[in-house]
CSV table of C-alpha atoms in Angstrom, one decimal:
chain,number,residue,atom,x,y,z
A,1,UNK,CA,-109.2,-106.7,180.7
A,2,UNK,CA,-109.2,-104.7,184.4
A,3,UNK,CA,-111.7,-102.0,185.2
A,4,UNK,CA,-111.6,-100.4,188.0
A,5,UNK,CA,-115.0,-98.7,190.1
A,6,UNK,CA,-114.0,-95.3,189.3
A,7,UNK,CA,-113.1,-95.4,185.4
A,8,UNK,CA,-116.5,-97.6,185.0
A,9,UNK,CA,-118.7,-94.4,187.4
A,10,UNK,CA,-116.5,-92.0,185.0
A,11,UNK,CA,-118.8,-93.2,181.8
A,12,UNK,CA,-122.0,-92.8,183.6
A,13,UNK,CA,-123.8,-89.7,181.7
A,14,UNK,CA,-125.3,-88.2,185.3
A,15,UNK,CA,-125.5,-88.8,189.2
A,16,UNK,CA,-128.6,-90.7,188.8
A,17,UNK,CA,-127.2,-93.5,186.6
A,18,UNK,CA,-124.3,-93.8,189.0
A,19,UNK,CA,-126.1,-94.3,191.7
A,20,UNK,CA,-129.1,-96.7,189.7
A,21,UNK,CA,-125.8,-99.0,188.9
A,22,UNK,CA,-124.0,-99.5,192.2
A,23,UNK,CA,-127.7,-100.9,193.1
A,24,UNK,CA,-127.3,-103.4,190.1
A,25,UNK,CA,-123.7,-104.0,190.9
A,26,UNK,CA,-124.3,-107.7,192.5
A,27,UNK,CA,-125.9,-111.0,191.3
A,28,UNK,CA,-129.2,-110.3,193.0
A,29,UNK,CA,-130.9,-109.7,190.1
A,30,UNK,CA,-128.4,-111.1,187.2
A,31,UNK,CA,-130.2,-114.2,185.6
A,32,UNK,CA,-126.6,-115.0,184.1
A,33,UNK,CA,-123.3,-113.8,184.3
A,34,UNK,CA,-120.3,-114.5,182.1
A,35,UNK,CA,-117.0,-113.1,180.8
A,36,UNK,CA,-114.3,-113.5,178.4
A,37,UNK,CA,-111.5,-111.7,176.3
A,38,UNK,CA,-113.9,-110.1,173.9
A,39,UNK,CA,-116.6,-109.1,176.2
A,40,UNK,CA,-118.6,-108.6,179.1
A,41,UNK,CA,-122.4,-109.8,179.2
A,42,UNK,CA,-125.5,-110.7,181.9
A,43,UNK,CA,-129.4,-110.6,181.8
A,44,UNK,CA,-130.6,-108.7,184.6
A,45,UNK,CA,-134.6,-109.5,185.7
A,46,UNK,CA,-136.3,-106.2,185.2
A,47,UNK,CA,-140.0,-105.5,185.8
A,48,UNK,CA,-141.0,-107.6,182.3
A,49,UNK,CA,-141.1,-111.5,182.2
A,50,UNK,CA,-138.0,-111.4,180.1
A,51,UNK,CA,-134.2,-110.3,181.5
A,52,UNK,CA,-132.5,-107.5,180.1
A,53,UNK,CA,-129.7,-108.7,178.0
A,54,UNK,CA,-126.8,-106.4,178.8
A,55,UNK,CA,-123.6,-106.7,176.8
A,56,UNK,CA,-120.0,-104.8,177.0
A,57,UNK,CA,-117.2,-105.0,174.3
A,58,UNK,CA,-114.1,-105.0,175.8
A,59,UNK,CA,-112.4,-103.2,172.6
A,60,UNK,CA,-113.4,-100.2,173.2
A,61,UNK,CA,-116.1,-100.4,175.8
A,62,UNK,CA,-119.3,-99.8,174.0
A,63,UNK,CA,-122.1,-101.3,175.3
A,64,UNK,CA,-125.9,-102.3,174.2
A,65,UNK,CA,-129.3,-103.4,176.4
A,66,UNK,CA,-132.4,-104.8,175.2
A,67,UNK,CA,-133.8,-101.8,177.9
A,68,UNK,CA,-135.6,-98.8,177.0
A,69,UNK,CA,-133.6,-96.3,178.6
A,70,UNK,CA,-132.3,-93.8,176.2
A,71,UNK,CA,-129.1,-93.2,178.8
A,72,UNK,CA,-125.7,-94.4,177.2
A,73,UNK,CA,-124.7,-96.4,178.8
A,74,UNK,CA,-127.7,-97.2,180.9
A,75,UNK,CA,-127.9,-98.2,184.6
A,76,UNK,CA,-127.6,-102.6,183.6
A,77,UNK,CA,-124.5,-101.9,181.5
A,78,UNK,CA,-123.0,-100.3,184.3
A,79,UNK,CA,-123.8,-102.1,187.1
A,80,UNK,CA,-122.7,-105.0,185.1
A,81,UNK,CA,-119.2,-103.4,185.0
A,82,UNK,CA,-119.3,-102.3,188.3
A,83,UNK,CA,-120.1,-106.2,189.5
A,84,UNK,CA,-116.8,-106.7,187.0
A,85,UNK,CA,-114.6,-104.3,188.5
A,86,UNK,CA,-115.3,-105.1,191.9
A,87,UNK,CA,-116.2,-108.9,192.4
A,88,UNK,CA,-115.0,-110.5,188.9
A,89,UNK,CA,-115.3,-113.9,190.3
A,90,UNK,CA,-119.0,-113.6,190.0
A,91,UNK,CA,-118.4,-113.9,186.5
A,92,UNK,CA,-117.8,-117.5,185.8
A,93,UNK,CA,-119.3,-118.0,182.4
A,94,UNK,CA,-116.4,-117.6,179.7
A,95,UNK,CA,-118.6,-119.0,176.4
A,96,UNK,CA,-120.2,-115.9,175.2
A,97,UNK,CA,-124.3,-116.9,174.2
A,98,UNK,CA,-125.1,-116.3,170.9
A,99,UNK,CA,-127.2,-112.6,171.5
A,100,UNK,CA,-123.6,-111.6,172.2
A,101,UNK,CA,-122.0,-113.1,169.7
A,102,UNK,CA,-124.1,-111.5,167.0
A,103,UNK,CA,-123.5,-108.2,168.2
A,104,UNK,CA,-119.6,-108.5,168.3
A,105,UNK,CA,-119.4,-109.7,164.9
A,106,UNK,CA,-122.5,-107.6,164.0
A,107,UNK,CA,-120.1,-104.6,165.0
A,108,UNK,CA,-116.9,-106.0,163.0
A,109,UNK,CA,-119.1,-105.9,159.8
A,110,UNK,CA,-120.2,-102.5,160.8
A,111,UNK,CA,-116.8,-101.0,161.3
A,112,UNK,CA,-115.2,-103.1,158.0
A,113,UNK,CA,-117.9,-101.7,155.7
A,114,UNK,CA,-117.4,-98.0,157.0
A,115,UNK,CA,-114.1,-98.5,156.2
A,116,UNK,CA,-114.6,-100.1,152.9
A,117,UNK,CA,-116.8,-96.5,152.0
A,118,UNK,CA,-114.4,-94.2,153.3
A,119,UNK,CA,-111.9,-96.0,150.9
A,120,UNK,CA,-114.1,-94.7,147.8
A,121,UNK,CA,-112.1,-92.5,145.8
A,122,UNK,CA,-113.6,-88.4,145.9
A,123,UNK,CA,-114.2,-86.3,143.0
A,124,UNK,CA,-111.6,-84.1,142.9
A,125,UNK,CA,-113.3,-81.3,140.5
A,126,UNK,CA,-116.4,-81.3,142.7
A,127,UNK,CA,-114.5,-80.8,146.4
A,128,UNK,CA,-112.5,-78.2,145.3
A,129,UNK,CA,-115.4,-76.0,143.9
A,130,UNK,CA,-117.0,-76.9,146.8
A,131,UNK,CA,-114.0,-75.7,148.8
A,132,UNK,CA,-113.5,-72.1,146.9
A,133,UNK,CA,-117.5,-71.8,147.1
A,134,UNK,CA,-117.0,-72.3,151.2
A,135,UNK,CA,-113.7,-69.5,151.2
A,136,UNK,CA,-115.5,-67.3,149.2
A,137,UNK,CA,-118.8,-67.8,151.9
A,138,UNK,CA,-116.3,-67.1,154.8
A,139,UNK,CA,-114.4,-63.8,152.8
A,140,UNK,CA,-117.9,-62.3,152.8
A,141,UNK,CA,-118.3,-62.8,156.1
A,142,UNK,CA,-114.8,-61.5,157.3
A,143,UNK,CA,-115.6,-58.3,155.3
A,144,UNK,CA,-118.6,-57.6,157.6
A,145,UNK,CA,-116.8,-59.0,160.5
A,146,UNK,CA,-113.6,-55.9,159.7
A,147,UNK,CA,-116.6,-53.5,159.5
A,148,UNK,CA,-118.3,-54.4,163.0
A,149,UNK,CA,-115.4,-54.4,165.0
A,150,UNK,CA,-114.2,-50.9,163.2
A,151,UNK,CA,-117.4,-49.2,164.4
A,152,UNK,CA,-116.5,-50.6,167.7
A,153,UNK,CA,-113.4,-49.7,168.3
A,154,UNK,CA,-114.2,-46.1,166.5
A,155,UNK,CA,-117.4,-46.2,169.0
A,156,UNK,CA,-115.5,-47.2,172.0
A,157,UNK,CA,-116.1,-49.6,175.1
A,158,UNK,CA,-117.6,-46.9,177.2
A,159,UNK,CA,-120.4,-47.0,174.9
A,160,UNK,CA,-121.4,-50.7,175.2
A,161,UNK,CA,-125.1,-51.1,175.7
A,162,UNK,CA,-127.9,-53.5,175.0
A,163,UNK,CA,-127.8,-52.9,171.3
A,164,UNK,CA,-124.1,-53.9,171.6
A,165,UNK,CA,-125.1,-57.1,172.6
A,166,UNK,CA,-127.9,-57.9,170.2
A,167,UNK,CA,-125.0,-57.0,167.1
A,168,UNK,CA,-122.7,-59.5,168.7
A,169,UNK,CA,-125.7,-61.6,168.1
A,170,UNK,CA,-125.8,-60.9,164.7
A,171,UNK,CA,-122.2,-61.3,164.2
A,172,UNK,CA,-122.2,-64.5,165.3
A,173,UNK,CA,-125.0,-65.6,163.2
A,174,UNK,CA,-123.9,-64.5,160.4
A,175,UNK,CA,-120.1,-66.4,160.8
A,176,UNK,CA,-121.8,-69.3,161.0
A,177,UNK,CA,-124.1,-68.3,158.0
A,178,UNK,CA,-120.8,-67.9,156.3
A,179,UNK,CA,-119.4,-71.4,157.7
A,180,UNK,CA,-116.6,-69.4,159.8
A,181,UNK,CA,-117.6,-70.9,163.2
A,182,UNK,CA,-114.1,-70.9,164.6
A,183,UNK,CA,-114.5,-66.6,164.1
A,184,UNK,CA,-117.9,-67.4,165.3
A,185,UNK,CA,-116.8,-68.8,168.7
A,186,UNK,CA,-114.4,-65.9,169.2
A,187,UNK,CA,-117.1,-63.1,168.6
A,188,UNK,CA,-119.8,-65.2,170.9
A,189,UNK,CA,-117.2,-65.3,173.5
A,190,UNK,CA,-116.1,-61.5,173.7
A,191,UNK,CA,-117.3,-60.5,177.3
A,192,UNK,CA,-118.7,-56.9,177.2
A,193,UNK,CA,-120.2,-57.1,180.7
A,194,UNK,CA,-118.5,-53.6,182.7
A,195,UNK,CA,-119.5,-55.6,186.0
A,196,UNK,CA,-116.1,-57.9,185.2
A,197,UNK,CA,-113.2,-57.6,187.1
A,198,UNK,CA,-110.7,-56.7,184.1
A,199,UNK,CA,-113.2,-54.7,181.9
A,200,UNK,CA,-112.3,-53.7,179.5
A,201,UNK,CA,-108.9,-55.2,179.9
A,202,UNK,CA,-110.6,-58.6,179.2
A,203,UNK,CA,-112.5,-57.9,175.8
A,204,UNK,CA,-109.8,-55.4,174.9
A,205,UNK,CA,-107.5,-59.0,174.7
A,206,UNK,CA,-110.1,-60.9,172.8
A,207,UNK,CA,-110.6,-58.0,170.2
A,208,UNK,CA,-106.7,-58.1,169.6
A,209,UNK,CA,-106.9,-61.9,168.7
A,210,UNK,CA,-109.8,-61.6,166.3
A,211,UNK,CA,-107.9,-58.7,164.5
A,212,UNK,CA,-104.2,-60.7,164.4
A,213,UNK,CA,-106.3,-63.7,163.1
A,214,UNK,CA,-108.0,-61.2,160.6
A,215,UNK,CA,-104.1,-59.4,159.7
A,216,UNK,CA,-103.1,-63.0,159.3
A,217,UNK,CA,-105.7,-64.7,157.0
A,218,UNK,CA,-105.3,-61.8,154.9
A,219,UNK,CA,-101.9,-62.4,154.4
A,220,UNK,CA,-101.7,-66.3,154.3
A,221,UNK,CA,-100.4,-67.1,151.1
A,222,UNK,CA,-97.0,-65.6,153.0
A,223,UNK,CA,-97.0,-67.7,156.0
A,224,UNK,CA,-95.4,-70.6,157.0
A,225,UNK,CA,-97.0,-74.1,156.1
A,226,UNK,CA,-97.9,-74.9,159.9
A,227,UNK,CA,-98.6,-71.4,160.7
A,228,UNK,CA,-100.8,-71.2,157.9
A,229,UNK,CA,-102.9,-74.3,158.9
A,230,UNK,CA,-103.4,-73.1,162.5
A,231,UNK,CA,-105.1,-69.8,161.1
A,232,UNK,CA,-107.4,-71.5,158.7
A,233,UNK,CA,-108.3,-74.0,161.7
A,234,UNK,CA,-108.9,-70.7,164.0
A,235,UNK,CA,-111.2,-69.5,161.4
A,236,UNK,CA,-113.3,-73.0,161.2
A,237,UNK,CA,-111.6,-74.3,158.4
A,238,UNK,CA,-112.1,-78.3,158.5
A,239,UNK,CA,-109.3,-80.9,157.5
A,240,UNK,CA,-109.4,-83.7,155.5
A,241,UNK,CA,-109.5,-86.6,158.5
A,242,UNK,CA,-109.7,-89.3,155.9
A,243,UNK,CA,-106.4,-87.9,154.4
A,244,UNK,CA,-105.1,-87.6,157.9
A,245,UNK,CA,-105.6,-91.2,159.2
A,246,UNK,CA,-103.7,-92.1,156.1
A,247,UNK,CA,-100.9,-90.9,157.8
A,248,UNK,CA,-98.4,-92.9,160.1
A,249,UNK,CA,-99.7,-92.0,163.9
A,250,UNK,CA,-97.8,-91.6,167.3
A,251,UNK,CA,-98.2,-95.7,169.0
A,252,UNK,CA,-98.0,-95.2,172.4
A,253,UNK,CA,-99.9,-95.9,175.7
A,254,UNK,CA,-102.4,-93.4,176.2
A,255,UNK,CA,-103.5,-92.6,179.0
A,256,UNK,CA,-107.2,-91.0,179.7
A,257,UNK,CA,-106.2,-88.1,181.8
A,258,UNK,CA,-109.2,-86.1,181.7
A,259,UNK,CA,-112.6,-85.4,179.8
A,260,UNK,CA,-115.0,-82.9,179.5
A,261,UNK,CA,-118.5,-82.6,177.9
A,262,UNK,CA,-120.6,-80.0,176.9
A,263,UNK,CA,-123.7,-78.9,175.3
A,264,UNK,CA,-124.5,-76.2,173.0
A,265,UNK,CA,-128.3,-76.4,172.7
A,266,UNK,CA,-128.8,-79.9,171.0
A,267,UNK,CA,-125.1,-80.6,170.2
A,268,UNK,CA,-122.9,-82.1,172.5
A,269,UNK,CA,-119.2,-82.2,172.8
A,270,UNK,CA,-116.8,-84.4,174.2
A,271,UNK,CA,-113.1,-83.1,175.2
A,272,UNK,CA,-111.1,-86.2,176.0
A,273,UNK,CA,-107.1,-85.6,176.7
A,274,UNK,CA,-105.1,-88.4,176.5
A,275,UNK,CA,-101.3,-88.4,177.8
A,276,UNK,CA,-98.7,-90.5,176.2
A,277,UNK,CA,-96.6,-92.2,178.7
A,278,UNK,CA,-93.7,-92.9,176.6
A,279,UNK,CA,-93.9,-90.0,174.4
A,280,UNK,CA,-94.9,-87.8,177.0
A,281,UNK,CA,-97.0,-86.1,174.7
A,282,UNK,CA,-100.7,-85.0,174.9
A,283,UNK,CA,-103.6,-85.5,172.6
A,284,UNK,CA,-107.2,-84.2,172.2
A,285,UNK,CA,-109.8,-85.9,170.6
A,286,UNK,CA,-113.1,-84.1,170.3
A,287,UNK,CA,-116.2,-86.0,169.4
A,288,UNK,CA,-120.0,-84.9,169.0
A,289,UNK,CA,-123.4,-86.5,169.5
A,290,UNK,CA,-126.6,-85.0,168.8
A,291,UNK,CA,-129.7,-85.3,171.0
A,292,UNK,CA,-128.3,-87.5,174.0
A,293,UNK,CA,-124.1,-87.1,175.4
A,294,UNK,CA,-123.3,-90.7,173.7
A,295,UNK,CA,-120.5,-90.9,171.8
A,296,UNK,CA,-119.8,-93.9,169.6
A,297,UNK,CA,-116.4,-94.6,171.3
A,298,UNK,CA,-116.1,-94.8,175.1
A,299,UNK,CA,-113.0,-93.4,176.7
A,300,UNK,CA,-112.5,-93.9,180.8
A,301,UNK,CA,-110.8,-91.3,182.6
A,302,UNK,CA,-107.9,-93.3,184.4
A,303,UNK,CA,-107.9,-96.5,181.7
A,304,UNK,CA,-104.8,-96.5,179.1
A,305,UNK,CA,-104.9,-97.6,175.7
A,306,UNK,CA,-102.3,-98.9,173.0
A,307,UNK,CA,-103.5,-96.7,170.7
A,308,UNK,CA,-101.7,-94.9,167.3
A,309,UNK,CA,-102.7,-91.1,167.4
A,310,UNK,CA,-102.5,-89.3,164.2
A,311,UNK,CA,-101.8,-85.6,164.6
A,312,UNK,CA,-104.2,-82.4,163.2
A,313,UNK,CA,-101.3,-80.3,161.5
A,314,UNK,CA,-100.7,-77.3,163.5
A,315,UNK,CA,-97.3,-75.8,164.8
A,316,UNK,CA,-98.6,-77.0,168.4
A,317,UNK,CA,-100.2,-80.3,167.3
A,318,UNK,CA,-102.4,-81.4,170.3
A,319,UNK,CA,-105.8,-82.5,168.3
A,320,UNK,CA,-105.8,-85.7,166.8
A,321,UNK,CA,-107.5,-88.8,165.7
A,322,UNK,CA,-107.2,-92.5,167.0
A,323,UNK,CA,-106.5,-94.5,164.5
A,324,UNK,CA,-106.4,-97.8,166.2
A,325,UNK,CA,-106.4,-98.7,169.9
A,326,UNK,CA,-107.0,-101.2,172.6
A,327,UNK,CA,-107.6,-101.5,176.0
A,328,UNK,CA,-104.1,-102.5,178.3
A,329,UNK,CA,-102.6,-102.2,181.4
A,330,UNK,CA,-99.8,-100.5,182.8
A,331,UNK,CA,-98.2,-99.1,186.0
A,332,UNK,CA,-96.0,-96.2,184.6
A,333,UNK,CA,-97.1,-92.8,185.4
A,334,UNK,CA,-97.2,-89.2,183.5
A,335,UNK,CA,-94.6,-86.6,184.0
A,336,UNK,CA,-95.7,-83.7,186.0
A,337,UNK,CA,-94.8,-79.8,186.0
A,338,UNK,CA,-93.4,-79.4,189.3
A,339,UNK,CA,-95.0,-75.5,190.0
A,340,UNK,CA,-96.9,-73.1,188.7
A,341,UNK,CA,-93.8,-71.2,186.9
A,342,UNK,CA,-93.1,-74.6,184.7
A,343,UNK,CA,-96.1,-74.3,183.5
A,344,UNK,CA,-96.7,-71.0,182.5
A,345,UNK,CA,-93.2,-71.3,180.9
A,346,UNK,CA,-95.0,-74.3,178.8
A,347,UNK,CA,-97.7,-72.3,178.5
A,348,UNK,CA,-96.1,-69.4,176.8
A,349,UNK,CA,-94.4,-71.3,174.3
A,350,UNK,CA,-97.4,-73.3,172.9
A,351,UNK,CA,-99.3,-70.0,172.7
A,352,UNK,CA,-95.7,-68.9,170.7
A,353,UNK,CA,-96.2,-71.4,168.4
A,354,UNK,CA,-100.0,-70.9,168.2
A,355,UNK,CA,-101.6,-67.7,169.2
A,356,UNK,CA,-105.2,-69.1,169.2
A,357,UNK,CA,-105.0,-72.0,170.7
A,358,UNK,CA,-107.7,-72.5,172.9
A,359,UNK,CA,-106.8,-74.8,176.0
A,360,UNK,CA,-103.3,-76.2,177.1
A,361,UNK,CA,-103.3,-79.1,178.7
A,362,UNK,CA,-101.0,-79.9,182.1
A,363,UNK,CA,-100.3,-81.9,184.8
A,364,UNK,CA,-99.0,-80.1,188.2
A,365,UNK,CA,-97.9,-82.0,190.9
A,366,UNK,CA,-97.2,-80.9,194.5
A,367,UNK,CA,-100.9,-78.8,194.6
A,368,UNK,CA,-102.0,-78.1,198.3
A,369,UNK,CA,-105.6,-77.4,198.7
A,370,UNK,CA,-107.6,-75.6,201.4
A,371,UNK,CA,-110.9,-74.0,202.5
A,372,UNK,CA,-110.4,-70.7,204.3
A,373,UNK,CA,-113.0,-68.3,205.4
A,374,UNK,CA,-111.7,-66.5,201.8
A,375,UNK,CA,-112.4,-69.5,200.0
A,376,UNK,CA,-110.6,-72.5,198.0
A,377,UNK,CA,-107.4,-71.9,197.6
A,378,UNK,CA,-105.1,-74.0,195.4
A,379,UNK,CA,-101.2,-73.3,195.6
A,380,UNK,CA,-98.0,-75.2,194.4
A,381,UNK,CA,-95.1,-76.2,196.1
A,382,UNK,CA,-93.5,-72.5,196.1
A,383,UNK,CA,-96.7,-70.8,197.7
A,384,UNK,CA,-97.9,-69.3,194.2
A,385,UNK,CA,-101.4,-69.2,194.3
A,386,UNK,CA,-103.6,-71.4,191.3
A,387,UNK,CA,-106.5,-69.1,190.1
A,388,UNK,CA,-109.4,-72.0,188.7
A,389,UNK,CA,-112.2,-72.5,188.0
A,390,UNK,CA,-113.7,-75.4,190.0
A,391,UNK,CA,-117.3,-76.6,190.6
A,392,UNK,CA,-118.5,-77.1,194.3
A,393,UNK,CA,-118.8,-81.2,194.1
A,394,UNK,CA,-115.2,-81.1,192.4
A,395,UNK,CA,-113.2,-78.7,195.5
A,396,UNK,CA,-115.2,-81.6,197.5
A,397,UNK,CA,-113.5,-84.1,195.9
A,398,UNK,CA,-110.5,-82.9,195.8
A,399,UNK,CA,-110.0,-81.7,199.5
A,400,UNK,CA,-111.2,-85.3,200.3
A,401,UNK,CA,-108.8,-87.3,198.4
A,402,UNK,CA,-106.0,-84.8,199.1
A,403,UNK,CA,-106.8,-85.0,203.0
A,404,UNK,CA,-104.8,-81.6,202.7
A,405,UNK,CA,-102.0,-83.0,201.2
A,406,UNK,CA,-100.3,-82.4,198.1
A,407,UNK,CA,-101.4,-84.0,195.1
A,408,UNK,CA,-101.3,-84.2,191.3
A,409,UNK,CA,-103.8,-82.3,189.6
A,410,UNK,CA,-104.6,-82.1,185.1
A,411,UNK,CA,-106.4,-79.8,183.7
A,412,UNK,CA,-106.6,-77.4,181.0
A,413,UNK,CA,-105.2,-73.7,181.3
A,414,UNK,CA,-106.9,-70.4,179.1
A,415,UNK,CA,-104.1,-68.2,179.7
A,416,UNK,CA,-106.1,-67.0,183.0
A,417,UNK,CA,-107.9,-69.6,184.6
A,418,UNK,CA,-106.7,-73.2,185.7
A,419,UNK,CA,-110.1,-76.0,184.9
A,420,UNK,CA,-109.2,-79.2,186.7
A,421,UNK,CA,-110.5,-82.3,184.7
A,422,UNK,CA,-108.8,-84.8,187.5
A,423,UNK,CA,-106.6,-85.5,190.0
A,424,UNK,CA,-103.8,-88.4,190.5
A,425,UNK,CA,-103.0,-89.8,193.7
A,426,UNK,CA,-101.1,-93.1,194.8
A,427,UNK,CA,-100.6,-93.8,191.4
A,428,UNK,CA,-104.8,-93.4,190.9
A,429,UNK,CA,-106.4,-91.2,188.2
A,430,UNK,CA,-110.1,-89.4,190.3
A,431,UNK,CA,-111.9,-88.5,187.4
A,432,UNK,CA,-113.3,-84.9,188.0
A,433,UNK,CA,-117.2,-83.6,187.1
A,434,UNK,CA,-116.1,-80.0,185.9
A,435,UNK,CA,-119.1,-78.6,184.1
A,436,UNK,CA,-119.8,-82.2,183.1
A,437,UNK,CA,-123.5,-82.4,183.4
């Protein structure tokens, strides 16, 4: 397997752990060193009489350290990658010691007896009261939600005030108390702030999704079978992901165009877009970790995996669910929008298909960047500006790799604002920060 130095700095969870590795990236302090197919191991002399033992599985990265750092992974794991990706002749030892042989086949048993429960047949008659016990939870929450916005449309925007903001509050508590946090998100995110540019055009958009959603979950027995699924998954209805990877997937190669993680108080989630460079399709897989950002898969922005994606159902499908995957190489690269237009044209006929879809994923190539005195501006080939929404470290970035030339830039569009995830240049996925913390 190749790594290269940025896809390994791209899984270190903060600035600190990036730069702790590069200082472990050579054989200074390695005890041993050693390297094969499966997986990528060394002891590294710590401040204790014993080494460190650091190990890396080459399946699907995931690593493991006898330290106590409670960063995954932690600064041995990737300085031992880095050491990899850079000087991989430093590696000689191929026959894996037995510390690292336990844990590889320690995971298999792991992952085969998983497997073996989620095979366990389910009590019919038990999830489906449990299911019309969760619609009639989120009805009674709808009802009060319908009531709410009413009295604020009958109230109007020029009345907003702080007691506006503590019912929004409310509202949002009480979707979740009703287990409708898709309905939840939408009320948390109406912006009733008059300071806003496009107040009250802004919220006025917002409050006209959350009443087609309403309109349409009322009448869902009549919709179409994808249309119908896309509503109950905008209201925070769950599918069945067992019955789902049951399902033949999309095999392609994927590759990791851009991630994003995010907190929402102890909760953190993981955006991670793939591209398929046969299919040219995109996928998102979202994964969650409590306490600490580590996820129990590692995915590298820039690395490409054989990988079979199985599809959430929706009219736009774009969420989905590796089934299977493993870590290759390949030189093919993704198809780009070639201006702004193209992809607004995408845009608008994902949203067609999906009203509530939240993000849209898109590569545009041919993106000039430049600092002046009125601030970064990003435009396409055609002069048409790129409104985004970048963080200071990631215009940085970006106007150094660019060198203000045109480049390649993913990211993931709202319907008003452009968030770059990355960048591609000379055939190179750069990994941008974003609100990554």
């Amino acid at each position: 397997m190749q790594l290269t130095e940025a896809q390994v700095l791209s899984l270190a969870p903060d600035d600190a752990s990036q730069k702790a590795g590069r200082g472990l990236s050579g054989p200074k302090k390695w005890v041993t060193l050693g390297a094969n197919e499966q997986a990528l191991w060394g002891e590294c002399q710590g401040s204790g009489s014993k080494p460190y033992q650091t190990r890396v599985d080459f399946s699907d990265l995931t690593t493991k350290c006898s330290c106590p750092s409670r960063k995954f992974p932690c600064k041995h794991a990737i300085g031992l990658m880095l050491m990899y990706a850079t000087s991989p002749a430093l590696l000689k030892d191929t026959t894996a010691p037995e510390w690292v042989t336990e844990w590889i086949e320690g995971r298999k048993e792991k992952q085969a007896a998983k497997k073996e429960k989620e095979e366990k047949p389910v009590n019919q008659e038990q999830q489906a009261k449990r299911q019309q016990a969760r619609e009639n939870k989120v009805e009674g929450g709808i009802q009060e939600l319908r009531i709410w916005l009413s009295d604020l449309i009958h109230t109007g925007l020029a009345q907003v005030n702080p007691q506006t903001f503590r019912d929004r509050e409310n509202m949002e508590r009480r979707l979740i108390d009703a287990q409708a946090p898709g309905l939840a998100r939408m009320v948390r995110q109406l912006d009733f702030s008059a300071h806003g540019q496009d107040f009250p055009g802004g919220v006025m958009r917002q409050l006209g999704d959350l009443f087609l959603l309403l309109q349409a979950y009322e009448r869902l027995d009549t919709l179409p079978e994808l249309f119908r699924q896309d509503v109950k998954t905008a209201i925070g209805f769950t599918q069945d992901q067992k019955a789902l990877l049951e399902q033949d997937g999309l095999k392609d190669d994927w590759l990791v165009i851009g991630q994003r993680i995010e907190p929402d108080e102890r909760l953190w989630s993981r955006q991670t877009y793939f591209y398929g460079l046969n299919s040219q399709k995109y996928a998102l897989v979202l994964d969650y970790a409590h306490g600490q950002p580590s996820f129990n898969a590692v995915y590298a922005v820039g690395s490409v995996l054989y990988a079979e994606m199985v599809y959430f159902v929706s009219s736009f499908p774009l969420r989905a669910l590796v089934k299977q995957s493993s870590v290759m190489m390949t030189d093919a690269e993704p198809e780009a929008y070639q201006n702004l237009n193209g992809m607004l044209d995408g845009y608008a006929a994902a949203v067609g298909q999906n009203p509530w879809m939240i993000t849209f994923p898109a590569l545009i190539s041919g993106i000039t960047i430049s600092k002046p005195e009125s601030g970064p501006l990003f435009k396409d080939q055609e002069g048409q500006l790129l409104i985004t929404s970048t963080y200071d470290h990631d215009f940085w970035t970006l106007l150094s790799v660019s060198g203000g030339h045109p480049i390649s830039l993913f990211g993931v569009y709202n319907g008003e604002t452009f968030s770059p995830l990355s960048a591609l240049a000379e055939g190179t996925v750069i990994p941008l920060k974003g609100g990554n913390p």
